[in-house]
XYZ file of C-alpha atoms in Angstrom:
326
model
C 82.859 -55.515 -33.299
C 84.716 -52.588 -31.801
C 85.318 -51.186 -35.317
C 81.623 -51.205 -36.055
C 80.820 -49.487 -32.779
C 83.452 -46.837 -33.481
C 81.944 -46.132 -36.868
C 78.522 -45.856 -35.251
C 79.816 -43.385 -32.672
C 81.360 -41.232 -35.412
C 78.163 -41.238 -37.436
C 76.084 -40.239 -34.406
C 78.511 -37.421 -33.620
C 78.370 -36.108 -37.168
C 74.579 -36.167 -37.118
C 74.551 -34.191 -33.875
C 77.000 -31.623 -35.271
C 75.027 -31.065 -38.486
C 71.712 -31.042 -36.651
C 72.963 -28.339 -34.347
C 74.068 -26.092 -37.184
C 71.653 -23.194 -37.677
C 69.836 -23.087 -40.904
C 70.539 -19.960 -42.859
C 67.494 -17.721 -43.069
C 67.035 -16.622 -46.668
C 67.065 -12.861 -47.204
C 63.615 -11.531 -48.121
C 63.235 -10.404 -51.711
C 63.297 -6.631 -52.089
C 59.882 -5.120 -52.759
C 59.197 -4.235 -56.380
C 60.002 -0.600 -57.170
C 57.035 1.726 -56.868
C 55.942 3.391 -60.070
C 56.167 7.146 -60.093
C 52.920 8.881 -60.997
C 52.999 12.318 -62.618
C 49.844 14.414 -62.849
C 49.836 17.105 -65.541
C 47.187 19.820 -65.642
C 46.976 22.535 -68.290
C 45.051 25.777 -68.115
C 45.582 29.458 -67.635
C 46.108 31.825 -64.749
C 43.993 34.896 -64.257
C 46.195 37.257 -62.248
C 45.792 41.003 -61.969
C 47.626 41.352 -65.283
C 47.209 39.470 -68.594
C 45.821 35.943 -68.500
C 48.713 33.519 -68.867
C 48.906 29.920 -70.119
C 50.514 27.472 -67.683
C 50.632 23.862 -66.647
C 51.332 21.951 -63.474
C 53.379 18.800 -63.164
C 52.395 17.539 -59.755
C 52.978 20.637 -57.576
C 55.332 22.474 -59.923
C 54.003 25.177 -62.210
C 55.497 26.020 -65.606
C 54.491 29.360 -67.067
C 54.025 29.191 -70.830
C 53.015 32.760 -71.557
C 55.313 35.739 -71.189
C 52.999 37.569 -68.793
C 52.715 40.465 -71.235
C 50.617 39.000 -74.056
C 47.409 37.219 -73.113
C 47.689 33.464 -73.587
C 45.461 30.486 -72.869
C 45.930 26.721 -72.562
C 42.956 24.506 -73.334
C 44.194 20.922 -73.768
C 47.138 18.636 -73.032
C 48.771 15.495 -74.391
C 51.785 13.639 -72.977
C 53.861 11.319 -75.142
C 56.778 9.652 -73.379
C 58.655 12.463 -71.691
C 57.252 15.139 -74.010
C 54.469 17.438 -72.824
C 52.275 19.148 -75.420
C 50.005 22.018 -74.377
C 47.464 23.453 -76.799
C 46.359 27.057 -76.613
C 46.549 30.541 -78.029
C 49.035 33.396 -77.808
C 48.391 36.025 -80.467
C 46.957 33.198 -82.526
C 46.784 29.398 -82.260
C 49.840 27.650 -80.810
C 51.041 24.604 -78.978
C 53.955 24.289 -76.610
C 56.187 21.208 -76.586
C 58.163 21.084 -73.362
C 57.686 24.834 -73.072
C 58.771 25.702 -76.642
C 56.020 27.348 -78.678
C 55.008 26.361 -82.216
C 52.562 28.501 -84.166
C 49.734 26.761 -85.995
C 48.767 27.564 -89.570
C 45.938 30.066 -89.959
C 45.356 32.974 -87.595
C 41.581 32.366 -87.707
C 42.054 28.793 -86.468
C 40.526 28.236 -82.998
C 42.172 25.096 -81.535
C 40.180 22.913 -79.147
C 41.870 19.495 -78.779
C 45.269 17.866 -79.326
C 46.563 14.334 -79.876
C 50.060 12.991 -80.484
C 50.959 9.779 -82.312
C 54.654 9.063 -82.708
C 56.233 12.173 -84.195
C 52.897 13.490 -85.530
C 50.941 16.244 -83.800
C 47.205 16.531 -84.504
C 45.057 19.493 -83.494
C 41.280 19.744 -83.881
C 39.392 22.995 -83.974
C 37.455 25.271 -86.285
C 37.895 28.205 -88.625
C 35.552 30.771 -90.121
C 35.351 30.872 -93.898
C 34.633 33.901 -96.068
C 30.891 33.502 -95.423
C 31.451 33.553 -91.634
C 30.529 29.876 -91.377
C 32.324 27.698 -88.823
C 34.317 24.914 -90.485
C 35.812 22.120 -88.328
C 39.392 21.243 -89.257
C 42.326 19.029 -88.328
C 45.845 20.440 -88.292
C 48.585 17.812 -88.733
C 52.216 18.897 -88.742
C 51.364 22.165 -90.466
C 48.729 20.907 -92.920
C 45.038 21.722 -92.412
C 42.245 19.376 -93.516
C 38.678 20.682 -93.568
C 36.042 18.272 -92.266
C 33.015 19.866 -93.959
C 32.285 21.756 -97.180
C 31.660 24.954 -95.260
C 28.025 25.302 -96.332
C 26.675 25.028 -92.764
C 28.105 25.583 -89.303
C 29.980 22.801 -87.543
C 32.502 22.545 -84.740
C 35.102 20.131 -83.343
C 35.745 19.520 -79.630
C 37.668 16.254 -79.297
C 40.256 14.215 -81.198
C 41.965 10.837 -80.960
C 44.237 8.834 -83.236
C 44.079 5.055 -83.632
C 46.678 3.586 -85.965
C 46.460 5.587 -89.180
C 42.883 6.735 -88.497
C 42.036 10.179 -87.140
C 38.762 10.598 -85.243
C 37.246 13.976 -84.379
C 33.993 14.676 -82.560
C 31.851 17.767 -82.283
C 28.583 18.933 -83.766
C 27.215 19.877 -87.156
C 24.148 21.656 -88.473
C 22.128 19.306 -90.662
C 19.264 21.704 -91.356
C 18.484 25.233 -90.290
C 18.190 25.258 -86.504
C 19.011 21.538 -86.100
C 22.513 20.833 -84.779
C 23.534 17.259 -83.980
C 26.416 15.394 -82.397
C 28.832 14.164 -85.046
C 32.129 12.387 -85.381
C 34.430 12.277 -88.361
C 36.701 9.351 -89.196
C 39.333 10.530 -91.649
C 37.040 13.462 -92.556
C 33.984 11.231 -93.213
C 31.049 12.301 -91.023
C 28.759 10.132 -88.925
C 25.772 11.916 -87.381
C 24.940 10.474 -83.972
C 21.407 11.873 -83.752
C 18.822 13.051 -86.234
C 17.517 16.026 -84.258
C 15.469 18.013 -83.643
C 16.995 18.409 -80.164
C 20.427 19.983 -79.739
C 23.188 17.415 -79.193
C 26.973 17.543 -79.092
C 29.954 15.210 -79.043
C 32.517 16.488 -76.544
C 35.146 13.736 -76.232
C 36.065 10.658 -78.242
C 37.966 7.408 -77.721
C 38.535 4.265 -79.779
C 38.989 0.797 -78.275
C 39.124 -2.472 -80.206
C 37.844 -0.626 -83.302
C 34.776 0.530 -81.369
C 34.146 4.288 -81.395
C 32.957 5.908 -78.155
C 31.747 9.501 -77.974
C 30.781 11.293 -74.754
C 28.505 14.304 -74.969
C 24.997 15.556 -74.502
C 21.564 14.934 -75.979
C 18.953 16.399 -73.643
C 21.263 15.245 -70.861
C 24.511 13.354 -70.495
C 25.000 10.493 -72.942
C 27.601 8.405 -74.685
C 27.490 6.636 -78.009
C 29.177 3.343 -78.859
C 29.348 2.865 -82.618
C 26.411 5.248 -82.970
C 24.175 3.610 -80.344
C 23.223 6.078 -77.623
C 23.214 5.320 -73.888
C 21.753 7.883 -71.481
C 23.529 8.806 -68.262
C 21.828 10.426 -65.231
C 23.446 13.809 -65.678
C 23.442 17.109 -67.509
C 26.406 16.629 -69.828
C 29.445 14.402 -70.389
C 32.792 16.064 -71.037
C 35.571 13.465 -70.842
C 36.170 9.790 -71.585
C 38.806 7.215 -70.629
C 39.330 3.456 -70.483
C 41.014 1.095 -68.052
C 41.061 -2.432 -69.463
C 37.386 -3.047 -70.295
C 36.004 -0.407 -67.919
C 34.560 2.754 -69.453
C 34.896 6.002 -67.486
C 33.078 9.203 -68.383
C 33.345 12.545 -66.589
C 30.628 15.148 -66.545
C 28.143 17.099 -64.537
C 24.972 15.924 -62.804
C 22.026 18.044 -61.844
C 21.674 18.614 -58.100
C 18.651 20.795 -57.466
C 19.301 24.178 -59.032
C 23.026 23.573 -59.468
C 25.390 21.152 -61.148
C 27.892 18.880 -59.464
C 31.026 17.247 -60.887
C 30.697 13.486 -61.309
C 31.935 10.482 -63.215
C 30.418 7.250 -64.414
C 32.162 3.878 -64.370
C 30.333 1.544 -66.734
C 27.242 3.699 -66.207
C 27.393 3.773 -62.383
C 27.383 7.330 -61.003
C 29.862 8.756 -58.500
C 29.101 12.340 -57.438
C 32.323 14.064 -56.435
C 30.992 17.006 -54.463
C 27.765 18.594 -53.336
C 29.098 22.036 -54.243
C 28.224 23.839 -57.444
C 30.938 22.482 -59.740
C 31.760 20.897 -63.085
C 34.123 18.246 -64.447
C 36.116 19.009 -67.588
C 38.300 15.931 -68.035
C 39.202 12.473 -66.761
C 42.242 10.185 -66.702
C 42.652 6.673 -65.309
C 45.948 5.152 -64.220
C 45.759 1.615 -62.900
C 43.038 1.616 -60.255
C 43.266 5.378 -59.693
C 40.658 7.710 -61.167
C 41.500 11.369 -61.710
C 38.796 13.908 -62.583
C 39.644 17.506 -63.398
C 37.173 20.252 -62.607
C 36.388 23.507 -60.898
C 33.835 24.891 -58.541
C 32.025 28.120 -59.178
C 34.092 30.047 -56.659
C 36.917 29.962 -59.221
C 38.778 27.215 -57.375
C 40.378 24.703 -59.745
C 40.876 21.200 -58.411
C 41.002 17.557 -59.287
C 39.671 14.510 -57.554
C 41.723 11.351 -57.091
C 39.480 8.425 -56.244
C 36.896 10.899 -54.986
C 39.288 12.882 -52.777
C 39.511 16.546 -53.790
C 42.983 18.025 -54.325
C 43.183 21.779 -54.931
C 45.444 23.083 -57.680
C 47.779 25.685 -56.290
C 47.134 29.015 -57.964
C 49.009 31.445 -55.783
C 49.865 33.529 -58.845
C 46.184 34.098 -59.621
C 42.918 32.303 -60.246
C 43.285 29.257 -62.479
C 40.972 27.904 -65.188
C 41.713 24.232 -65.916
C 41.816 22.992 -69.501
C 43.010 19.387 -69.515
C 44.572 16.575 -67.485
C 47.009 13.743 -68.227
C 48.373 11.141 -65.809
C 51.525 9.171 -66.600
C 53.252 6.379 -64.682
C 56.871 5.366 -65.161
């Protein structure tokens, strides 16, 4: 009897001891690391001296020209840690991480650049012996003509999807009738039949669907050749985020134009000032639109908030934007 009671007393004491012990509070899990976002903007400075190609990475400027010879930067592509800037400096060139490569053909006017793996693609145009504009693609030193050179045509945008190269621009189908066009591997698709002037300004491919942003008596985009009107003057840039389609451009606001973008056709006007949008990039839920007002102030908008581009070395004309997270 006493043995049983003793055991009971011991058990009660042990329960009290363990009950009184403090439970260890688990350490909270560390927050996931924040992704770093880099904003790249290409263009050229207009100081008192020669115009000079340059680009910004966030708030840091890299001068590409030598400040003696005039140079321009008109487009940008970022692949991994490599930054490609398209432009001219005594002829057509691109800079990779600040190192210049000359493009074949001094008469080549480059307008757009794309990078796929180790391959560099440049769209633009050349004049032939009859002074007719011929759109071309430059790939790693080799030029491919997109037309037979019998009538004027031009190229403004390029993208690469797998082994396919897509270029958009405009082409003259009859005298005085110029229509928006895209070329897939040098095979043309006319997006309108005229007689109004139309142009393809930017191109993207998603799930084998071809999207072209441009103008046809106002801002429009085409999906696989089917035109959708947008309430604006012209469309100049195109980007995707998942299944959402973003297009940058300019809307009419009285007697002036205002920079804007469309998300799945819904308009966001970025400013009431006289301005234009020249490019767009989307990173996650953030929307970046590159543009300028007509007081020669270059800027970009992030989610509608304007951010001026520092141009203390001179006025700056923007040419292209890329946004990369890592």
